[in-house]
XYZ file of C-alpha atoms in Angstrom:
325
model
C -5.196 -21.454 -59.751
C -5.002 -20.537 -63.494
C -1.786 -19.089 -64.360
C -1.737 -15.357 -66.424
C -0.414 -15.375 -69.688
C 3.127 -13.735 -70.028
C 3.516 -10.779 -71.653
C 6.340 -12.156 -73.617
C 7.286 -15.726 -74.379
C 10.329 -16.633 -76.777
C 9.918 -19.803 -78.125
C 12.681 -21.837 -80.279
C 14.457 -18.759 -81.389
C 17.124 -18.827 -83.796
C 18.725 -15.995 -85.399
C 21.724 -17.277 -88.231
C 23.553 -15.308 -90.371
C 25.007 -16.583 -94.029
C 28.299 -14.792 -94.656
C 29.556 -15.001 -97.838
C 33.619 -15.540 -98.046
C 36.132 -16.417 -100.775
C 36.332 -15.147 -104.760
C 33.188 -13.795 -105.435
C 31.396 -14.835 -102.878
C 32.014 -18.279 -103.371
C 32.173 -20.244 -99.688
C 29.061 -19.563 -97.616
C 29.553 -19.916 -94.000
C 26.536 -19.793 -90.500
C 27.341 -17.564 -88.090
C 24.761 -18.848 -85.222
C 24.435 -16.008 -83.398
C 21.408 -17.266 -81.196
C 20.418 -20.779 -81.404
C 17.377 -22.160 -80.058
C 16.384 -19.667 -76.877
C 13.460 -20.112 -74.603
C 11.962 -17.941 -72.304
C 9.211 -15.807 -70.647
C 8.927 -12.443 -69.071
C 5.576 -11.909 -67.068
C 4.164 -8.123 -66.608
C 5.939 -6.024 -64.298
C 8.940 -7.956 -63.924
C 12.594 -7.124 -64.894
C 14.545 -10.435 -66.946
C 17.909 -9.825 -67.271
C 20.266 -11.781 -70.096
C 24.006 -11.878 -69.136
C 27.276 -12.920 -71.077
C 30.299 -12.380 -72.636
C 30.389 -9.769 -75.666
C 29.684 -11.910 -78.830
C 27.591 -14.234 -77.079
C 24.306 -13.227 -78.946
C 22.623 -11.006 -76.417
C 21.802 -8.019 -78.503
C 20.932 -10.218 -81.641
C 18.493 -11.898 -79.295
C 17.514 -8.367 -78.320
C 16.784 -7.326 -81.921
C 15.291 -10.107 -82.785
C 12.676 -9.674 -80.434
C 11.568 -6.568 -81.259
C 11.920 -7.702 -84.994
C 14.937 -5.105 -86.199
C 16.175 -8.126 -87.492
C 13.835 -10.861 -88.600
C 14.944 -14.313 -86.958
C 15.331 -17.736 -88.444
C 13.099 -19.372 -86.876
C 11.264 -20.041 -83.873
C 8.234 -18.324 -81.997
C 8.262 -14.286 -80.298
C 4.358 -14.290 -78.429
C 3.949 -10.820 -76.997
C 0.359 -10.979 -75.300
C -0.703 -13.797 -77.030
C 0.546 -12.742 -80.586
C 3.812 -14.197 -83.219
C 5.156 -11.284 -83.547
C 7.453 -12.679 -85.763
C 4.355 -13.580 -88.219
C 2.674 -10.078 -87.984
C 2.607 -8.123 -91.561
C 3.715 -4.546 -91.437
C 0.600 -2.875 -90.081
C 0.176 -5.264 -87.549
C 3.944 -5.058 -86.578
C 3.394 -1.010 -85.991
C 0.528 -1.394 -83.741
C 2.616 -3.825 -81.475
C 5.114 -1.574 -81.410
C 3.109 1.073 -79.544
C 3.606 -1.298 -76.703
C 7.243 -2.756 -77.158
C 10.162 -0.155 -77.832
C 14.028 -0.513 -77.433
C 16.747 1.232 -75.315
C 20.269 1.193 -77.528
C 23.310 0.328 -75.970
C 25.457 3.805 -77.403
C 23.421 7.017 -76.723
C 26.190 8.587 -79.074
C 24.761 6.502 -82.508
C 20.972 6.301 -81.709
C 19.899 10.114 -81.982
C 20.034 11.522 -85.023
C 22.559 14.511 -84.802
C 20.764 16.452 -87.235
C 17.812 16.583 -85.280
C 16.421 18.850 -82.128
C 15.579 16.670 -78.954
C 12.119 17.645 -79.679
C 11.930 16.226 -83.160
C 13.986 13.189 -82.198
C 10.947 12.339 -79.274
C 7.974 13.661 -81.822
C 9.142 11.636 -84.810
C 7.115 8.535 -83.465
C 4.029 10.606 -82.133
C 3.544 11.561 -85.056
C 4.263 8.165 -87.325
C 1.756 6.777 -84.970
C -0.773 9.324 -85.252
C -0.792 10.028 -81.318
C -1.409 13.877 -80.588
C -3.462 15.501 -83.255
C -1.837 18.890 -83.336
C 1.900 20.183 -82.546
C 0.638 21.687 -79.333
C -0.717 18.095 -78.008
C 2.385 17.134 -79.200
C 4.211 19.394 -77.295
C 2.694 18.927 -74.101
C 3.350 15.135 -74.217
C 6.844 16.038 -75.339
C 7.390 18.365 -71.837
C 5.473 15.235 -70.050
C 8.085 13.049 -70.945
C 11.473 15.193 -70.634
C 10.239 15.608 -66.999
C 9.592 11.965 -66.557
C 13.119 11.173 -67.393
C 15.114 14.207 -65.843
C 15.286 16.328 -68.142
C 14.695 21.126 -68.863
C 11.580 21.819 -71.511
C 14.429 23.961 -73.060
C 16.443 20.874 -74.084
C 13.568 20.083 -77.004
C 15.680 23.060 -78.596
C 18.846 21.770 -78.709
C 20.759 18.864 -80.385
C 22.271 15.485 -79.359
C 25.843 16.432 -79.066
C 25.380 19.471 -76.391
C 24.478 16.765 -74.088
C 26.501 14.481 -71.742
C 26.429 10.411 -72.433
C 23.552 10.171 -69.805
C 21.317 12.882 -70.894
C 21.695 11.531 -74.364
C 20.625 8.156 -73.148
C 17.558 9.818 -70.728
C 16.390 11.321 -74.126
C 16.869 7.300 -75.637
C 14.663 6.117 -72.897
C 11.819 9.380 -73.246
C 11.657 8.301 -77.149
C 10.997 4.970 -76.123
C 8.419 6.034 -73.309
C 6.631 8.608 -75.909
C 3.974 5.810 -77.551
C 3.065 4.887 -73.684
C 5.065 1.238 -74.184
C 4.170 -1.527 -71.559
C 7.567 -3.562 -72.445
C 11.136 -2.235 -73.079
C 14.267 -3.853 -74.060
C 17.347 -2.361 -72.586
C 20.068 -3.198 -74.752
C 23.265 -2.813 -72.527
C 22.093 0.877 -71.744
C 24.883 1.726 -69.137
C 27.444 0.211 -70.635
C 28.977 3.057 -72.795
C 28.235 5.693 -69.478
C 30.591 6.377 -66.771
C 30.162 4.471 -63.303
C 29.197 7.240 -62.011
C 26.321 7.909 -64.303
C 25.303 3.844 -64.959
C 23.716 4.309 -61.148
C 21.101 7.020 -62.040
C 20.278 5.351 -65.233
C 19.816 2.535 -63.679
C 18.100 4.181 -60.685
C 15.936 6.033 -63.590
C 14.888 2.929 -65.193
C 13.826 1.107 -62.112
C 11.346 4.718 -60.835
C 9.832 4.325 -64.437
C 8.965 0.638 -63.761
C 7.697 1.195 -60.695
C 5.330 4.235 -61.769
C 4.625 3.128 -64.947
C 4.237 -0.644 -64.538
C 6.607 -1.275 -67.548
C 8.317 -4.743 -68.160
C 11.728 -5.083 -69.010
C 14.024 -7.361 -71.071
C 17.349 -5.870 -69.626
C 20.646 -6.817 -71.791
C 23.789 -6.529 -69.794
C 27.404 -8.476 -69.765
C 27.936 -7.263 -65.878
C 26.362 -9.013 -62.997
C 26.887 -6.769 -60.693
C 24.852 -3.736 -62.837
C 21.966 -6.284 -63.162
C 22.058 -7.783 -59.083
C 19.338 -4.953 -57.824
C 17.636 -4.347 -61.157
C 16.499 -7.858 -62.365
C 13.718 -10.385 -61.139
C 15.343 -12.899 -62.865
C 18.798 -13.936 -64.833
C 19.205 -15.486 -67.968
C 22.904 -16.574 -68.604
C 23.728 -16.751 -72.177
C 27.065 -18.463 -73.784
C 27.378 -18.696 -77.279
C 23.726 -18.219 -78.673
C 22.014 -20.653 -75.686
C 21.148 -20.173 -72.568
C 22.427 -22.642 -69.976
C 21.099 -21.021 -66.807
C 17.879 -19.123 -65.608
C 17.113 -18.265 -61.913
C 15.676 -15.966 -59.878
C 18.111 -13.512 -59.124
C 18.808 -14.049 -55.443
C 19.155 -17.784 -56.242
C 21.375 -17.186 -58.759
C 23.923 -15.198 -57.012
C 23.802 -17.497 -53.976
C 23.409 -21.354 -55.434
C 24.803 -20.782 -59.434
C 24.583 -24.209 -60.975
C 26.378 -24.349 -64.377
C 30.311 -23.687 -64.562
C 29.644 -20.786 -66.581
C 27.856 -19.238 -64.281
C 30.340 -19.945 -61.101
C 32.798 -18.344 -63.257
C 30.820 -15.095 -64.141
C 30.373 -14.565 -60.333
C 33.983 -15.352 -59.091
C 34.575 -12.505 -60.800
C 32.086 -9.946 -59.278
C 33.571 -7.520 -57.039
C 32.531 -7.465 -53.626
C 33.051 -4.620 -51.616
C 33.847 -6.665 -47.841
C 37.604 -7.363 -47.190
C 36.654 -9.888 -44.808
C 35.044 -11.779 -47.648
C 37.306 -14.141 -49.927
C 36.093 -15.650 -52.732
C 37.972 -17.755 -55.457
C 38.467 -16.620 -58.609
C 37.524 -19.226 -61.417
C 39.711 -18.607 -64.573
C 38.179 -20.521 -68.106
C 40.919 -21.434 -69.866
C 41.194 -20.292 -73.588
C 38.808 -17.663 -75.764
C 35.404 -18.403 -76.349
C 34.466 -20.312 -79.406
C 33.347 -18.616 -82.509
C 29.875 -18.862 -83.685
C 30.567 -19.440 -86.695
C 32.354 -22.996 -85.786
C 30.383 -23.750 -82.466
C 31.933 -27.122 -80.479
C 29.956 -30.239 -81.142
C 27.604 -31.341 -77.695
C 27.640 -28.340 -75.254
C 29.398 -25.676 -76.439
C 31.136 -24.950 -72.884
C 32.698 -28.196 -73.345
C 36.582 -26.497 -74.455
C 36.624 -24.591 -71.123
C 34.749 -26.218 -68.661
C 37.044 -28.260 -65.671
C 34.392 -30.598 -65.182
C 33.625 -31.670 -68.763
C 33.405 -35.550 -69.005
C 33.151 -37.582 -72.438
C 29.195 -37.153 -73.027
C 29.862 -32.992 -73.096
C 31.909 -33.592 -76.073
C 29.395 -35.758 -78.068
C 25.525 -34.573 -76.789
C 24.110 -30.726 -76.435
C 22.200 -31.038 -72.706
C 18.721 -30.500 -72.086
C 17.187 -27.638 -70.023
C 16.106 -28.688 -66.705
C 14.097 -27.395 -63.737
C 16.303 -28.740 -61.171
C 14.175 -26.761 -58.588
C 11.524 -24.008 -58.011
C 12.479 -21.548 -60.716
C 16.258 -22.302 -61.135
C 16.791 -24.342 -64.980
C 19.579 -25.123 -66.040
C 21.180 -27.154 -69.106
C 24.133 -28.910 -67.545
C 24.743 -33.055 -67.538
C 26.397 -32.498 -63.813
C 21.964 -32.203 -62.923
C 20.204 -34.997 -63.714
């Protein structure tokens, strides 16, 4: 049986920043914000990327969609480097890939009606030929996500932190996208709000057939959303699983740690919390061999000297940890 093409595959990407430090500029330092990521996302499932803040998950995000151009590496959506597509090229893939942002508050232009925010990119991409086109679409997708015709009329800031981020994910839906990245999008909402997001996102999938890249630092938000996890630390990723293996058989001591930590609602149920000792690194001075080395309990000699490879230690689960040969 021939096996379909992803829709996205990330190959080698790297994404480091020079800062420039010292009198005038003088001392130049790498700030390896993602180094050397691999994955792929087929159509119509969720991939979820977990970590700590700083690890590199939005810059990975960005990267992907090319807000930021990367260092190196490969970004094949349907077949095609984005990352060597020319500026018309880049706008016609971006019909089909759009981005959630993490803080409803910064990513709508305050100046701007609801309606104008949503038609901005119907009409940069030429889709509706006149305003009322334009405005049917634009009462097409305020229903999809929730949301009164009347609120085309009004402006970002007479709306609560989840309509603001239901009018994010209509601008994102308006070009008729087939992949989203959702960069942390309940993160800055109230519990009580994350669920219908969430809840949102996952009736859009379902009824639209979309594909998403979901960015997240919980576990516990992605659990019912995601196909799959990606664990991130520090710019790699050192586990990838399907989601219910993940939760139940987590391989790499990151990971156990991430889920002694994940609330469980059963009183009957005790679980032992895993504490990592110290702060993360900093990117900008990453540990030599694997970078989990400094807070890992089982770290033995070769962690300190070699970076381990990825492996498929069964159907699905990888990992990149020297206790899985």
């Amino acid at each position: 049986m021939i096996k379909k093409q992803p829709l996205l595959e990330v190959i080698g990407l790297k994404q480091h920043f020079i800062e420039h430090k010292g009198l005038f500029g003088s001392k130049s330092i790498v700030v390896k914000a993602v180094d050397g990521v691999d994955f792929f996302i087929d159509e119509g499932e969720t991939l979820a990327v977990v970590g700590e803040s700083g690890c590199g998950k939005s810059t990975l995000a960005r990267s992907i969609v090319r807000l930021i151009n990367p260092s190196e590496g490969q970004v094949l959506f349907l077949g095609k480097d984005i990352l060597k597509a020319n500026t018309n090229e880049l706008r016609a893939l971006r019909r089909h890939m759009q981005i959630v942002f993490q803080d409803p508050y910064a990513s709508l232009n305050p100046r701007m009606t609801v309606g104008k925010i949503i038609e901005e990119a119907l009409i940069i991409h030429k889709m509706g030929e006149t305003h009322l086109l334009r405005r049917a679409r634009l009462k097409e997708l305020l229903d999809l996500v929730g949301l009164r015709t009347e609120s085309m009329r009004r402006y970002p800031h007479e709306f609560s932190g989840g309509q603001r981020q239901r009018i994010g994910i209509a601008r994102a839906l308006a070009l008729n996208p087939r992949f989203l990245v959702c960069d942390e999008p309940v993160s800055a909402l109230d519990v009580s709000i994350q669920a219908q997001v969430i809840n949102l996102l996952q009736d859009l999938q379902d009824r639209l057939g979309l594909t998403y890249l979901f960015i997240a630092h919980d576990l516990q938000v992605v659990r019912h959303v995601a196909s799959r996890i990606a664990v991130m630390y520090l710019g790699n990723i050192v586990e990838l699983a399907d989601t219910k293996k993940l939760f139940n058989t987590p391989l790499h001591p990151y990971t156990q740690a991430l889920l002694s930590a994940v609330f469980i609602p059963d009183p009957e149920y005790k679980r032992k919390r895993i504490l990592l000792s110290g702060e993360a690194p900093s990117a900008v001075n990453p540990p030599s061999g694997c970078k989990f080395h400094t807070r890992c309990a089982y770290a033995m000699a070769k962690c300190k000297e070699e970076s381990p490879k990825t492996l498929m230690v069964s159907d699905n689960h990888h990992v990149a940890c020297f206790l899985y040969k």
